[in-house]
Amino acid sequence: MMAAALATVALSHELSAPILLIFVAGAAPSYFFDANRIAWMKARGWSIGWNIVTIAGFLAMLGWALQNSVIGAGIRFLSLLLVNKLWNRKNSRDYLQAYVISFLMLIAAAAISSELSYGLCFFAYVIFATWSLTLFHLRREMEENYLIKHSEDARSERVEVERILNSRRIVGASFLLGSGVVSLAVFAVATLTFFLVPRFGFGLFSSHGRHSIATVGFSDQIELGNYGLIKNNTQVVMRVELDEAKPAVPDRPLRLRAIAFDHYEQGKWSRTPVRAQPLRRQGKLWFVAPPSRALSLAEREAMLRGATRQRFFVEPLETPLVFATSRPVAFEMQAATPDRVIELERRDDAFAVVERRFDSRGHFGVVEHRGPLQYTAYSVDEERAESTPAIEAAGDLQIPDHFPERIAQLARTITANADSPREKAHAIEQYLQSHYRYTLDLKRDEKFEPLDDFLFVEQAGHCEYFASAMAMMLRTVGVPARSVNGFFGGEWNSFGQYWQVRQSDAH
């Protein structure tokens, strides 16, 4: 039963391999040790030592939860508690507490896992739990009804609980088969719950007061080197449902665009301040169109014709920006609740959600929305984007003062035989792919400008370096370019027919 619970946690990818190995190595040997029969395990110091370790682990997980996910911290602490209980099981209360801990681990893993492996482990857990709880009940009944009563009467014969439970008088084929059938019925109901209720952060784990997820890559300024901090973070940030069938991987991986940066300076990207433009809402949709006039029915139908519809279920993030595939033409979301009104703003080529809430004096105040969000985006391929407003590229040729000349010289050399902007972009892309190595183990020589260090010294980096190098090299040869941030890839759930996007998919 405990192994099945730990397996659900292991297969959720929340625990790194070293931490998981520590927990397994700590729990497995306890099977061969009985705390009631070994003298040194009965000593008071043994329990005190475990209590100290558990308290220290709790404090460490509090600190970890403040910087990462609460669910992740809870899973780590529950794993530690389980190891503690397995090494200190002396009576029925200890066993019962271990059962409760294993069930909490199962629930925590359900909140972050959507793979078939969870269902298989859950199936095993249901069967093992049925057997364990039945035997636990029998053991306690024997202890209370026989051992206690008979101990008061010296003439009565003591009942050997261990001998009875270990015999086939109780635990035989009929017991295992009968309880297994009961488990199958429980599992059938649980399976419906598993597939009908998304394993995601809405419901129990969400509220307006919930802290947002610290997602590196979605702020008003990006500094090269930060992206590597989240590459190994498997926390789920959103679920995406598409009308079309699953895109083929890797031919058509999921690409979710959020924000683009147009100003570069010493390894830092930022956005030129722009005036936010409220989107015009017509019916249920906010249309990405100039707000000066309302669109006619024919214009609205033309914009939506052939558009891909994506439904987003997004965790609270440290950004009010909304995501979409390709070029969005319209958005749909709940516009109002009893205490607030939700609106969409266009900020250059990005789109943000703002709320108008009543303050203490009954007036509306405007704040950026950072809570859980559900919305639908309608996007068209870039080839069909003529119907959407063009993105101004005037600032997309900015090159900072004292930008290393050898970067510009390298770009001119690479694109010497290229004529069109597309050919130049393709040439630089191919050069970066073939001459540089992808790594998260970054090294940095502070004597050089970050891109200069990447291209000529380290010659290795992660996606921020490749994207930034390409954007700036294109600018030096007269091709407008920006650094775009979003999510790339995702994990396809074939049963729920949706994409599950994690922090590590940020790109």
Short mmCIF file of C-alpha atoms in Angstrom, two decimals:
data_model
loop_
_atom_site.label_atom_id
_atom_site.label_comp_id
_atom_site.label_asym_id
_atom_site.label_seq_id
_atom_site.Cartn_x
_atom_site.Cartn_y
_atom_site.Cartn_z
CA MET A 1 0.00 0.00 0.00
CA MET A 2 2.79 2.41 0.93
CA ALA A 3 4.77 1.46 -2.17
CA ALA A 4 1.78 2.20 -4.41
CA ALA A 5 1.34 5.65 -2.82
CA LEU A 6 5.03 6.44 -3.20
CA ALA A 7 4.89 5.27 -6.82
CA THR A 8 2.17 7.81 -7.67
CA VAL A 9 4.44 10.55 -6.32
CA ALA A 10 7.48 9.20 -8.17
CA LEU A 11 5.65 9.04 -11.51
CA SER A 12 4.29 12.58 -11.12
CA HIS A 13 7.87 13.87 -11.71
CA GLU A 14 7.51 16.23 -8.76
CA LEU A 15 10.49 14.70 -6.93
CA SER A 16 13.93 14.73 -8.49
CA ALA A 17 15.71 11.38 -8.87
CA PRO A 18 18.16 11.93 -5.94
CA ILE A 19 15.40 12.96 -3.52
CA LEU A 20 13.20 10.07 -4.61
CA LEU A 21 16.09 7.65 -4.16
CA ILE A 22 16.65 8.95 -0.61
CA PHE A 23 13.00 8.38 0.34
CA VAL A 24 12.89 4.88 -1.18
CA ALA A 25 16.20 3.91 0.46
CA GLY A 26 14.86 5.22 3.76
CA ALA A 27 11.50 3.45 3.58
CA ALA A 28 12.32 0.04 2.08
CA PRO A 29 14.56 -1.38 4.90
CA SER A 30 11.89 -0.59 7.52
CA TYR A 31 9.92 -3.60 6.25
CA PHE A 32 12.43 -5.93 7.93
CA PHE A 33 12.49 -4.15 11.32
CA ASP A 34 9.81 -4.49 14.00
CA ALA A 35 9.94 -1.63 16.49
CA ASN A 36 8.27 -3.84 19.14
CA ARG A 37 10.97 -6.49 19.06
CA ILE A 38 14.26 -4.58 18.67
CA ALA A 39 15.65 -3.09 21.85
CA TRP A 40 17.39 -0.05 20.36
CA MET A 41 14.20 0.90 18.48
CA LYS A 42 12.30 0.94 21.79
CA ALA A 43 14.73 3.45 23.31
CA ARG A 44 13.40 6.94 23.96
CA GLY A 45 16.26 8.49 22.01
CA TRP A 46 15.14 6.70 18.83
CA SER A 47 11.75 8.45 18.82
CA ILE A 48 13.24 11.79 19.85
CA GLY A 49 15.74 11.62 17.01
CA TRP A 50 13.00 10.97 14.44
CA ASN A 51 10.91 13.81 15.85
CA ILE A 52 13.83 16.21 15.48
CA VAL A 53 14.39 15.11 11.88
CA THR A 54 10.67 15.54 11.12
CA ILE A 55 10.50 19.03 12.66
CA ALA A 56 13.61 20.07 10.73
CA GLY A 57 12.06 18.70 7.55
CA PHE A 58 8.85 20.62 8.20
CA LEU A 59 10.72 23.91 8.64
CA ALA A 60 12.76 23.24 5.50
CA MET A 61 9.60 22.54 3.50
CA LEU A 62 8.02 25.78 4.74
CA GLY A 63 10.92 27.69 3.25
CA TRP A 64 10.76 25.62 0.07
CA ALA A 65 7.01 26.25 -0.28
CA LEU A 66 7.49 30.03 -0.14
CA GLN A 67 9.82 29.88 -3.14
CA ASN A 68 8.23 27.00 -5.09
CA SER A 69 4.92 25.11 -5.13
CA VAL A 70 2.91 24.35 -1.99
CA ILE A 71 1.89 20.96 -3.38
CA GLY A 72 5.53 20.09 -4.09
CA ALA A 73 6.55 21.00 -0.56
CA GLY A 74 3.63 19.01 0.83
CA ILE A 75 4.62 15.91 -1.13
CA ARG A 76 8.18 16.08 0.17
CA PHE A 77 7.03 16.49 3.77
CA LEU A 78 4.48 13.66 3.48
CA SER A 79 7.22 11.39 2.13
CA LEU A 80 9.37 12.23 5.14
CA LEU A 81 6.46 11.59 7.51
CA LEU A 82 5.83 8.23 5.88
CA VAL A 83 9.44 7.14 6.36
CA ASN A 84 9.19 8.23 9.99
CA LYS A 85 6.03 6.19 10.60
CA LEU A 86 7.36 3.09 8.87
CA TRP A 87 10.37 3.06 11.20
CA ASN A 88 8.23 3.70 14.28
CA ARG A 89 5.18 1.47 13.82
CA LYS A 90 4.47 0.05 17.25
CA ASN A 91 0.68 -0.07 17.58
CA SER A 92 -2.52 0.28 15.62
CA ARG A 93 -2.45 4.05 15.87
CA ASP A 94 0.90 4.21 14.07
CA TYR A 95 -0.38 1.98 11.28
CA LEU A 96 -3.52 4.09 10.93
CA GLN A 97 -1.46 7.29 10.71
CA ALA A 98 0.71 5.70 8.01
CA TYR A 99 -2.45 4.82 6.05
CA VAL A 100 -3.66 8.42 6.27
CA ILE A 101 -0.27 9.75 5.12
CA SER A 102 -0.26 7.39 2.13
CA PHE A 103 -3.77 8.55 1.17
CA LEU A 104 -2.73 12.21 1.36
CA MET A 105 0.23 11.41 -0.92
CA LEU A 106 -2.20 9.82 -3.38
CA ILE A 107 -4.39 12.95 -3.37
CA ALA A 108 -1.40 15.29 -3.77
CA ALA A 109 -0.11 13.28 -6.73
CA ALA A 110 -3.58 13.41 -8.31
CA ALA A 111 -3.42 17.21 -8.33
CA ILE A 112 -0.32 17.29 -10.55
CA SER A 113 -0.42 14.03 -12.51
CA SER A 114 -2.47 13.24 -15.62
CA GLU A 115 -0.70 10.20 -17.02
CA LEU A 116 -2.00 6.65 -17.35
CA SER A 117 0.69 5.54 -14.88
CA TYR A 118 -1.21 7.32 -12.09
CA GLY A 119 -4.33 5.31 -12.90
CA LEU A 120 -2.38 2.05 -12.72
CA CYS A 121 -0.82 2.97 -9.38
CA PHE A 122 -4.22 4.09 -8.10
CA PHE A 123 -5.66 0.72 -9.10
CA ALA A 124 -2.94 -1.07 -7.13
CA TYR A 125 -3.44 1.28 -4.17
CA VAL A 126 -7.19 0.59 -4.02
CA ILE A 127 -6.65 -3.17 -3.89
CA PHE A 128 -3.79 -3.00 -1.38
CA ALA A 129 -5.69 -0.49 0.76
CA THR A 130 -8.74 -2.76 0.88
CA TRP A 131 -6.63 -5.67 2.09
CA SER A 132 -4.66 -3.52 4.54
CA LEU A 133 -7.68 -1.85 6.12
CA THR A 134 -9.54 -5.16 6.41
CA LEU A 135 -6.61 -6.83 8.15
CA PHE A 136 -6.08 -3.73 10.28
CA HIS A 137 -9.70 -3.95 11.44
CA LEU A 138 -9.37 -7.68 12.20
CA ARG A 139 -6.17 -7.15 14.13
CA ARG A 140 -7.65 -4.37 16.24
CA GLU A 141 -10.80 -6.37 16.95
CA MET A 142 -8.69 -9.33 18.10
CA GLU A 143 -6.51 -7.16 20.28
CA GLU A 144 -9.46 -5.40 21.91
CA ASN A 145 -11.85 -8.36 22.24
CA TYR A 146 -9.41 -11.14 23.07
CA LEU A 147 -6.06 -9.93 24.34
CA ILE A 148 -7.46 -7.31 26.70
CA LYS A 149 -10.30 -9.46 28.04
CA HIS A 150 -8.22 -12.57 28.37
CA SER A 151 -5.39 -10.74 30.09
CA GLU A 152 -7.78 -10.03 32.97
CA ASP A 153 -8.55 -13.71 33.38
CA ALA A 154 -5.46 -15.77 33.98
CA ARG A 155 -7.38 -19.02 33.42
CA SER A 156 -8.23 -18.11 29.79
CA GLU A 157 -5.92 -18.89 26.96
CA ARG A 158 -4.26 -15.94 25.17
CA VAL A 159 -5.04 -15.64 21.51
CA GLU A 160 -1.92 -15.31 19.35
CA VAL A 161 -2.96 -12.58 16.93
CA GLU A 162 0.16 -12.82 14.79
CA ARG A 163 -0.24 -16.57 14.37
CA ILE A 164 -3.88 -16.24 13.32
CA LEU A 165 -3.28 -13.41 10.87
CA ASN A 166 -0.31 -15.21 9.32
CA SER A 167 -2.31 -18.41 8.83
CA ARG A 168 -4.62 -19.18 5.94
CA ARG A 169 -7.58 -19.52 8.28
CA ILE A 170 -8.32 -15.85 7.58
CA VAL A 171 -6.05 -14.65 4.79
CA GLY A 172 -6.62 -17.16 2.01
CA ALA A 173 -7.68 -17.19 -1.61
CA SER A 174 -11.34 -16.49 -0.79
CA PHE A 175 -10.41 -13.44 1.29
CA LEU A 176 -8.13 -12.00 -1.40
CA LEU A 177 -10.65 -12.69 -4.17
CA GLY A 178 -13.67 -11.33 -2.29
CA SER A 179 -11.97 -8.14 -1.16
CA GLY A 180 -10.44 -7.76 -4.63
CA VAL A 181 -13.94 -7.72 -6.18
CA VAL A 182 -14.95 -5.00 -3.73
CA SER A 183 -11.84 -3.05 -4.74
CA LEU A 184 -12.77 -3.29 -8.41
CA ALA A 185 -16.14 -1.66 -7.69
CA VAL A 186 -14.41 1.13 -5.77
CA PHE A 187 -11.91 1.55 -8.59
CA ALA A 188 -14.66 1.80 -11.21
CA VAL A 189 -16.20 4.77 -9.38
CA ALA A 190 -12.77 6.33 -8.78
CA THR A 191 -11.90 5.98 -12.48
CA LEU A 192 -14.90 8.11 -13.45
CA THR A 193 -13.76 10.73 -10.95
CA PHE A 194 -10.20 10.58 -12.31
CA PHE A 195 -11.23 11.32 -15.89
CA LEU A 196 -14.13 13.69 -15.23
CA VAL A 197 -12.36 15.91 -12.68
CA PRO A 198 -9.19 17.56 -14.07
CA ARG A 199 -6.09 17.03 -11.97
CA PHE A 200 -5.38 20.73 -11.87
CA GLY A 201 -5.15 23.65 -9.49
CA PHE A 202 -8.74 24.83 -9.65
CA GLY A 203 -11.22 24.08 -6.91
CA LEU A 204 -9.59 23.17 -3.61
CA PHE A 205 -6.21 24.68 -4.46
CA SER A 206 -7.38 28.00 -5.89
CA SER A 207 -8.89 31.19 -4.60
CA HIS A 208 -8.60 34.89 -5.32
CA GLY A 209 -6.16 35.19 -2.45
CA ARG A 210 -3.88 32.45 -3.67
CA HIS A 211 -0.27 33.37 -4.28
CA SER A 212 0.73 33.45 -7.92
CA ILE A 213 3.31 31.13 -9.42
CA ALA A 214 6.72 32.72 -9.84
CA THR A 215 7.19 32.09 -13.56
CA VAL A 216 10.53 33.37 -14.79
CA GLY A 217 10.14 34.71 -18.33
CA PHE A 218 6.96 36.73 -18.05
CA SER A 219 7.78 40.14 -16.64
CA ASP A 220 8.57 43.55 -18.12
CA GLN A 221 12.28 42.74 -18.24
CA ILE A 222 14.22 39.55 -18.91
CA GLU A 223 17.85 39.01 -17.99
CA LEU A 224 19.86 36.35 -19.78
CA GLY A 225 20.59 33.38 -17.53
CA ASN A 226 17.34 33.33 -15.54
CA TYR A 227 15.55 30.82 -17.75
CA GLY A 228 17.73 27.95 -16.59
CA LEU A 229 16.27 28.35 -13.09
CA ILE A 230 12.91 26.96 -14.20
CA LYS A 231 13.92 24.36 -16.79
CA ASN A 232 13.75 21.57 -14.19
CA ASN A 233 10.57 22.86 -12.52
CA THR A 234 7.75 20.43 -13.35
CA GLN A 235 4.97 22.44 -11.75
CA VAL A 236 1.84 22.57 -13.93
CA VAL A 237 0.84 26.09 -14.97
CA MET A 238 -2.00 25.52 -17.43
CA ARG A 239 -4.15 23.07 -19.37
CA VAL A 240 -4.96 23.72 -23.03
CA GLU A 241 -7.74 22.12 -25.07
CA LEU A 242 -7.73 22.44 -28.86
CA ASP A 243 -10.61 21.93 -31.28
CA GLU A 244 -8.32 20.28 -33.78
CA ALA A 245 -6.75 16.86 -33.28
CA LYS A 246 -3.47 16.53 -31.42
CA PRO A 247 -0.73 18.33 -33.35
CA ALA A 248 1.98 15.97 -34.56
CA VAL A 249 5.15 16.13 -32.49
CA PRO A 250 7.72 17.37 -33.37
CA ASP A 251 6.27 18.65 -36.68
CA ARG A 252 3.64 20.81 -34.97
CA PRO A 253 4.49 21.16 -31.28
CA LEU A 254 2.34 23.41 -29.11
CA ARG A 255 3.57 27.02 -29.28
CA LEU A 256 1.97 29.51 -26.90
CA ARG A 257 2.97 33.12 -27.39
CA ALA A 258 2.69 35.59 -24.53
CA ILE A 259 5.06 38.56 -24.81
CA ALA A 260 7.75 39.99 -27.09
CA PHE A 261 10.63 42.30 -26.15
CA ASP A 262 11.98 44.97 -28.46
CA HIS A 263 14.75 46.69 -26.46
CA TYR A 264 18.09 45.01 -25.67
CA GLU A 265 20.87 46.32 -23.43
CA GLN A 266 23.75 44.36 -21.83
CA GLY A 267 21.97 41.01 -21.66
CA LYS A 268 18.59 42.44 -20.66
CA TRP A 269 15.42 42.57 -22.75
CA SER A 270 12.66 45.05 -21.99
CA ARG A 271 9.56 46.45 -23.67
CA THR A 272 9.21 49.98 -24.92
CA PRO A 273 6.33 51.52 -22.92
CA VAL A 274 3.11 51.70 -24.91
CA ARG A 275 -0.36 52.98 -24.15
CA ALA A 276 -2.76 50.17 -23.40
CA GLN A 277 -5.73 49.95 -25.76
CA PRO A 278 -8.91 48.29 -24.47
CA LEU A 279 -10.26 45.66 -26.82
CA ARG A 280 -13.81 46.11 -28.08
CA ARG A 281 -16.19 43.47 -26.80
CA GLN A 282 -19.00 42.46 -29.14
CA GLY A 283 -21.31 39.73 -27.90
CA LYS A 284 -19.20 37.16 -26.02
CA LEU A 285 -15.95 37.99 -27.82
CA TRP A 286 -13.21 40.57 -27.56
CA PHE A 287 -11.92 41.18 -31.09
CA VAL A 288 -8.32 42.11 -31.86
CA ALA A 289 -9.20 45.07 -34.05
CA PRO A 290 -8.90 48.87 -33.90
CA PRO A 291 -11.29 50.08 -31.15
CA SER A 292 -12.44 53.09 -33.15
CA ARG A 293 -15.48 51.32 -34.53
CA ALA A 294 -17.56 48.20 -34.08
CA LEU A 295 -17.04 45.33 -36.50
CA SER A 296 -19.90 44.27 -38.72
CA LEU A 297 -21.23 40.74 -38.54
CA ALA A 298 -19.56 39.91 -41.86
CA GLU A 299 -16.20 41.24 -40.60
CA ARG A 300 -16.46 39.23 -37.40
CA GLU A 301 -17.30 36.06 -39.29
CA ALA A 302 -14.41 36.67 -41.69
CA MET A 303 -11.95 37.04 -38.80
CA LEU A 304 -13.11 33.81 -37.15
CA ARG A 305 -13.33 31.79 -40.36
CA GLY A 306 -10.81 28.97 -40.17
CA ALA A 307 -9.50 30.12 -36.77
CA THR A 308 -8.24 27.53 -34.29
CA ARG A 309 -10.06 27.63 -30.95
CA GLN A 310 -8.05 27.00 -27.78
CA ARG A 311 -9.52 26.73 -24.29
CA PHE A 312 -7.13 27.70 -21.51
CA PHE A 313 -7.28 26.81 -17.81
CA VAL A 314 -4.44 28.84 -16.31
CA GLU A 315 -2.99 28.78 -12.81
CA PRO A 316 -2.36 32.11 -11.02
CA LEU A 317 0.78 33.52 -12.64
CA GLU A 318 2.94 36.55 -11.99
CA THR A 319 1.64 38.11 -15.18
CA PRO A 320 -1.72 39.41 -16.41
CA LEU A 321 -0.87 38.32 -19.97
CA VAL A 322 -2.95 35.78 -21.84
CA PHE A 323 -1.54 33.11 -24.14
CA ALA A 324 -2.52 31.97 -27.61
CA THR A 325 -1.17 29.92 -30.50
CA SER A 326 0.00 31.75 -33.63
CA ARG A 327 -1.79 35.09 -34.19
CA PRO A 328 -4.89 35.68 -31.98
CA VAL A 329 -7.89 37.41 -33.54
CA ALA A 330 -10.39 37.17 -30.66
CA PHE A 331 -10.78 36.11 -27.03
CA GLU A 332 -13.72 34.90 -24.97
CA MET A 333 -14.02 34.82 -21.16
CA GLN A 334 -16.44 35.58 -18.39
CA ALA A 335 -16.81 39.34 -18.39
CA ALA A 336 -18.26 40.00 -14.96
CA THR A 337 -18.93 38.60 -11.50
CA PRO A 338 -20.87 40.21 -8.64
CA ASP A 339 -17.80 42.13 -7.41
CA ARG A 340 -15.65 42.72 -10.50
CA VAL A 341 -15.60 43.33 -14.23
CA ILE A 342 -12.96 41.68 -16.42
CA GLU A 343 -11.59 43.47 -19.48
CA LEU A 344 -8.89 42.80 -22.07
CA GLU A 345 -6.22 45.29 -23.07
CA ARG A 346 -3.83 45.29 -25.98
CA ARG A 347 -0.27 46.25 -25.10
CA ASP A 348 1.60 46.38 -28.40
CA ASP A 349 1.58 42.74 -29.55
CA ALA A 350 0.60 41.31 -26.12
CA PHE A 351 -2.81 41.07 -24.45
CA ALA A 352 -3.48 41.51 -20.73
CA VAL A 353 -6.44 40.91 -18.42
CA VAL A 354 -7.46 43.71 -16.06
CA GLU A 355 -10.17 43.81 -13.41
CA ARG A 356 -12.38 46.65 -12.29
CA ARG A 357 -13.34 46.06 -8.66
CA PHE A 358 -15.37 48.00 -6.16
CA ASP A 359 -13.28 49.70 -3.49
CA SER A 360 -14.39 50.49 0.07
CA ARG A 361 -16.17 53.64 -1.13
CA GLY A 362 -18.09 51.87 -3.86
CA HIS A 363 -15.89 53.12 -6.70
CA PHE A 364 -14.34 50.94 -9.37
CA GLY A 365 -10.58 50.49 -9.18
CA VAL A 366 -8.48 48.93 -11.95
CA VAL A 367 -5.98 46.15 -11.13
CA GLU A 368 -4.14 43.57 -13.20
CA HIS A 369 -5.67 40.10 -13.03
CA ARG A 370 -3.27 37.51 -11.60
CA GLY A 371 -5.65 34.85 -10.32
CA PRO A 372 -6.74 31.57 -11.92
CA LEU A 373 -8.22 32.20 -15.33
CA GLN A 374 -10.31 30.34 -17.88
CA TYR A 375 -10.67 31.75 -21.37
CA THR A 376 -10.87 30.81 -25.04
CA ALA A 377 -8.55 32.17 -27.73
CA TYR A 378 -9.18 32.16 -31.49
CA SER A 379 -6.02 32.18 -33.61
CA VAL A 380 -5.16 32.10 -37.29
CA ASP A 381 -1.94 30.96 -38.95
CA GLU A 382 0.55 33.68 -39.80
CA GLU A 383 -0.22 33.19 -43.49
CA ARG A 384 -3.83 34.28 -42.82
CA ALA A 385 -2.93 37.17 -40.55
CA GLU A 386 -3.64 39.93 -43.11
CA SER A 387 -6.98 40.56 -41.42
CA THR A 388 -5.32 41.42 -38.11
CA PRO A 389 -3.57 44.72 -37.38
CA ALA A 390 0.07 44.76 -38.42
CA ILE A 391 2.72 44.90 -35.71
CA GLU A 392 4.84 48.02 -35.94
CA ALA A 393 8.51 47.16 -36.47
CA ALA A 394 10.04 50.63 -36.15
CA GLY A 395 11.72 49.85 -32.83
CA ASP A 396 12.75 46.35 -33.79
CA LEU A 397 16.10 47.46 -35.26
CA GLN A 398 17.40 48.97 -32.00
CA ILE A 399 21.04 48.14 -31.30
CA PRO A 400 22.62 49.38 -28.04
CA ASP A 401 25.64 51.63 -27.94
CA HIS A 402 28.97 49.78 -27.68
CA PHE A 403 27.43 46.58 -29.03
CA PRO A 404 30.33 44.22 -29.90
CA GLU A 405 31.33 44.76 -33.52
CA ARG A 406 32.45 41.18 -34.00
CA ILE A 407 28.83 40.02 -33.51
CA ALA A 408 27.73 42.26 -36.39
CA GLN A 409 30.67 41.07 -38.48
CA LEU A 410 29.74 37.44 -37.83
CA ALA A 411 26.13 38.13 -38.88
CA ARG A 412 27.27 39.80 -42.11
CA THR A 413 29.52 36.84 -42.89
CA ILE A 414 26.77 34.30 -42.27
CA THR A 415 24.23 36.17 -44.44
CA ALA A 416 26.62 37.18 -47.22
CA ASN A 417 24.85 34.97 -49.77
CA ALA A 418 21.31 35.65 -48.51
CA ASP A 419 19.09 38.29 -50.12
CA SER A 420 15.64 38.26 -48.47
CA PRO A 421 14.92 38.63 -44.75
CA ARG A 422 13.67 35.03 -44.68
CA GLU A 423 16.91 33.73 -46.21
CA LYS A 424 18.99 35.73 -43.73
CA ALA A 425 16.95 34.40 -40.82
CA HIS A 426 17.32 30.84 -42.09
CA ALA A 427 21.08 31.23 -42.51
CA ILE A 428 21.57 32.54 -38.97
CA GLU A 429 19.27 29.85 -37.55
CA GLN A 430 21.24 27.08 -39.26
CA TYR A 431 24.54 28.56 -38.11
CA LEU A 432 23.47 28.73 -34.46
CA GLN A 433 22.09 25.19 -34.54
CA SER A 434 25.26 23.71 -36.03
CA HIS A 435 27.97 25.69 -34.19
CA TYR A 436 26.65 26.01 -30.63
CA ARG A 437 25.64 23.61 -27.88
CA TYR A 438 22.51 23.69 -25.72
CA THR A 439 23.16 23.54 -21.96
CA LEU A 440 21.64 24.58 -18.64
CA ASP A 441 25.03 24.44 -16.93
CA LEU A 442 25.87 28.03 -17.70
CA LYS A 443 29.30 29.54 -17.33
CA ARG A 444 29.83 33.26 -17.53
CA ASP A 445 32.85 35.47 -18.09
CA GLU A 446 31.91 38.92 -16.79
CA LYS A 447 34.59 40.58 -18.93
CA PHE A 448 32.42 40.11 -22.01
CA GLU A 449 28.99 41.32 -23.02
CA PRO A 450 26.57 38.36 -22.48
CA LEU A 451 25.92 37.64 -26.16
CA ASP A 452 29.59 38.18 -26.98
CA ASP A 453 30.45 35.67 -24.27
CA PHE A 454 27.91 33.17 -25.66
CA LEU A 455 28.97 33.44 -29.30
CA PHE A 456 32.75 33.64 -28.98
CA VAL A 457 33.78 32.34 -25.54
CA GLU A 458 31.44 29.73 -24.01
CA GLN A 459 29.70 28.76 -27.28
CA ALA A 460 26.97 27.07 -25.23
CA GLY A 461 23.75 28.26 -23.63
CA HIS A 462 20.01 27.73 -23.34
CA CYS A 463 17.07 29.07 -25.36
CA GLU A 464 17.32 32.69 -24.16
CA TYR A 465 20.85 32.94 -25.52
CA PHE A 466 20.00 31.36 -28.88
CA ALA A 467 16.90 33.53 -29.34
CA SER A 468 18.64 36.71 -28.23
CA ALA A 469 21.68 36.05 -30.41
CA MET A 470 19.51 35.45 -33.47
CA ALA A 471 17.37 38.55 -32.85
CA MET A 472 20.35 40.86 -32.42
CA MET A 473 22.32 39.37 -35.33
CA LEU A 474 19.29 39.89 -37.57
CA ARG A 475 19.08 43.51 -36.47
CA THR A 476 22.71 44.11 -37.39
CA VAL A 477 21.93 43.05 -40.99
CA GLY A 478 18.78 45.19 -41.20
CA VAL A 479 16.09 42.61 -40.40
CA PRO A 480 13.60 43.70 -37.67
CA ALA A 481 13.42 41.08 -34.91
CA ARG A 482 12.17 40.60 -31.38
CA SER A 483 12.70 38.06 -28.60
CA VAL A 484 9.40 36.26 -27.99
CA ASN A 485 8.57 34.43 -24.75
CA GLY A 486 5.91 31.82 -24.15
CA PHE A 487 5.62 28.05 -23.78
CA PHE A 488 6.79 25.38 -26.20
CA GLY A 489 6.00 21.67 -26.28
CA GLY A 490 3.74 20.57 -23.44
CA GLU A 491 2.59 17.08 -22.49
CA TRP A 492 -0.32 15.54 -24.38
CA ASN A 493 -3.00 13.74 -22.34
CA SER A 494 -4.58 11.28 -24.74
CA PHE A 495 -7.43 10.42 -22.36
CA GLY A 496 -8.48 13.93 -21.46
CA GLN A 497 -7.58 15.21 -24.96
CA TYR A 498 -5.68 18.25 -23.70
CA TRP A 499 -2.16 19.62 -23.38
CA GLN A 500 -0.66 19.92 -19.91
CA VAL A 501 1.91 22.71 -19.75
CA ARG A 502 4.55 22.90 -17.03
CA GLN A 503 7.00 25.53 -15.86
CA SER A 504 9.76 23.60 -17.60
CA ASP A 505 8.03 24.19 -20.96
CA ALA A 506 8.70 27.95 -20.77
CA HIS A 507 10.65 28.97 -23.86
#
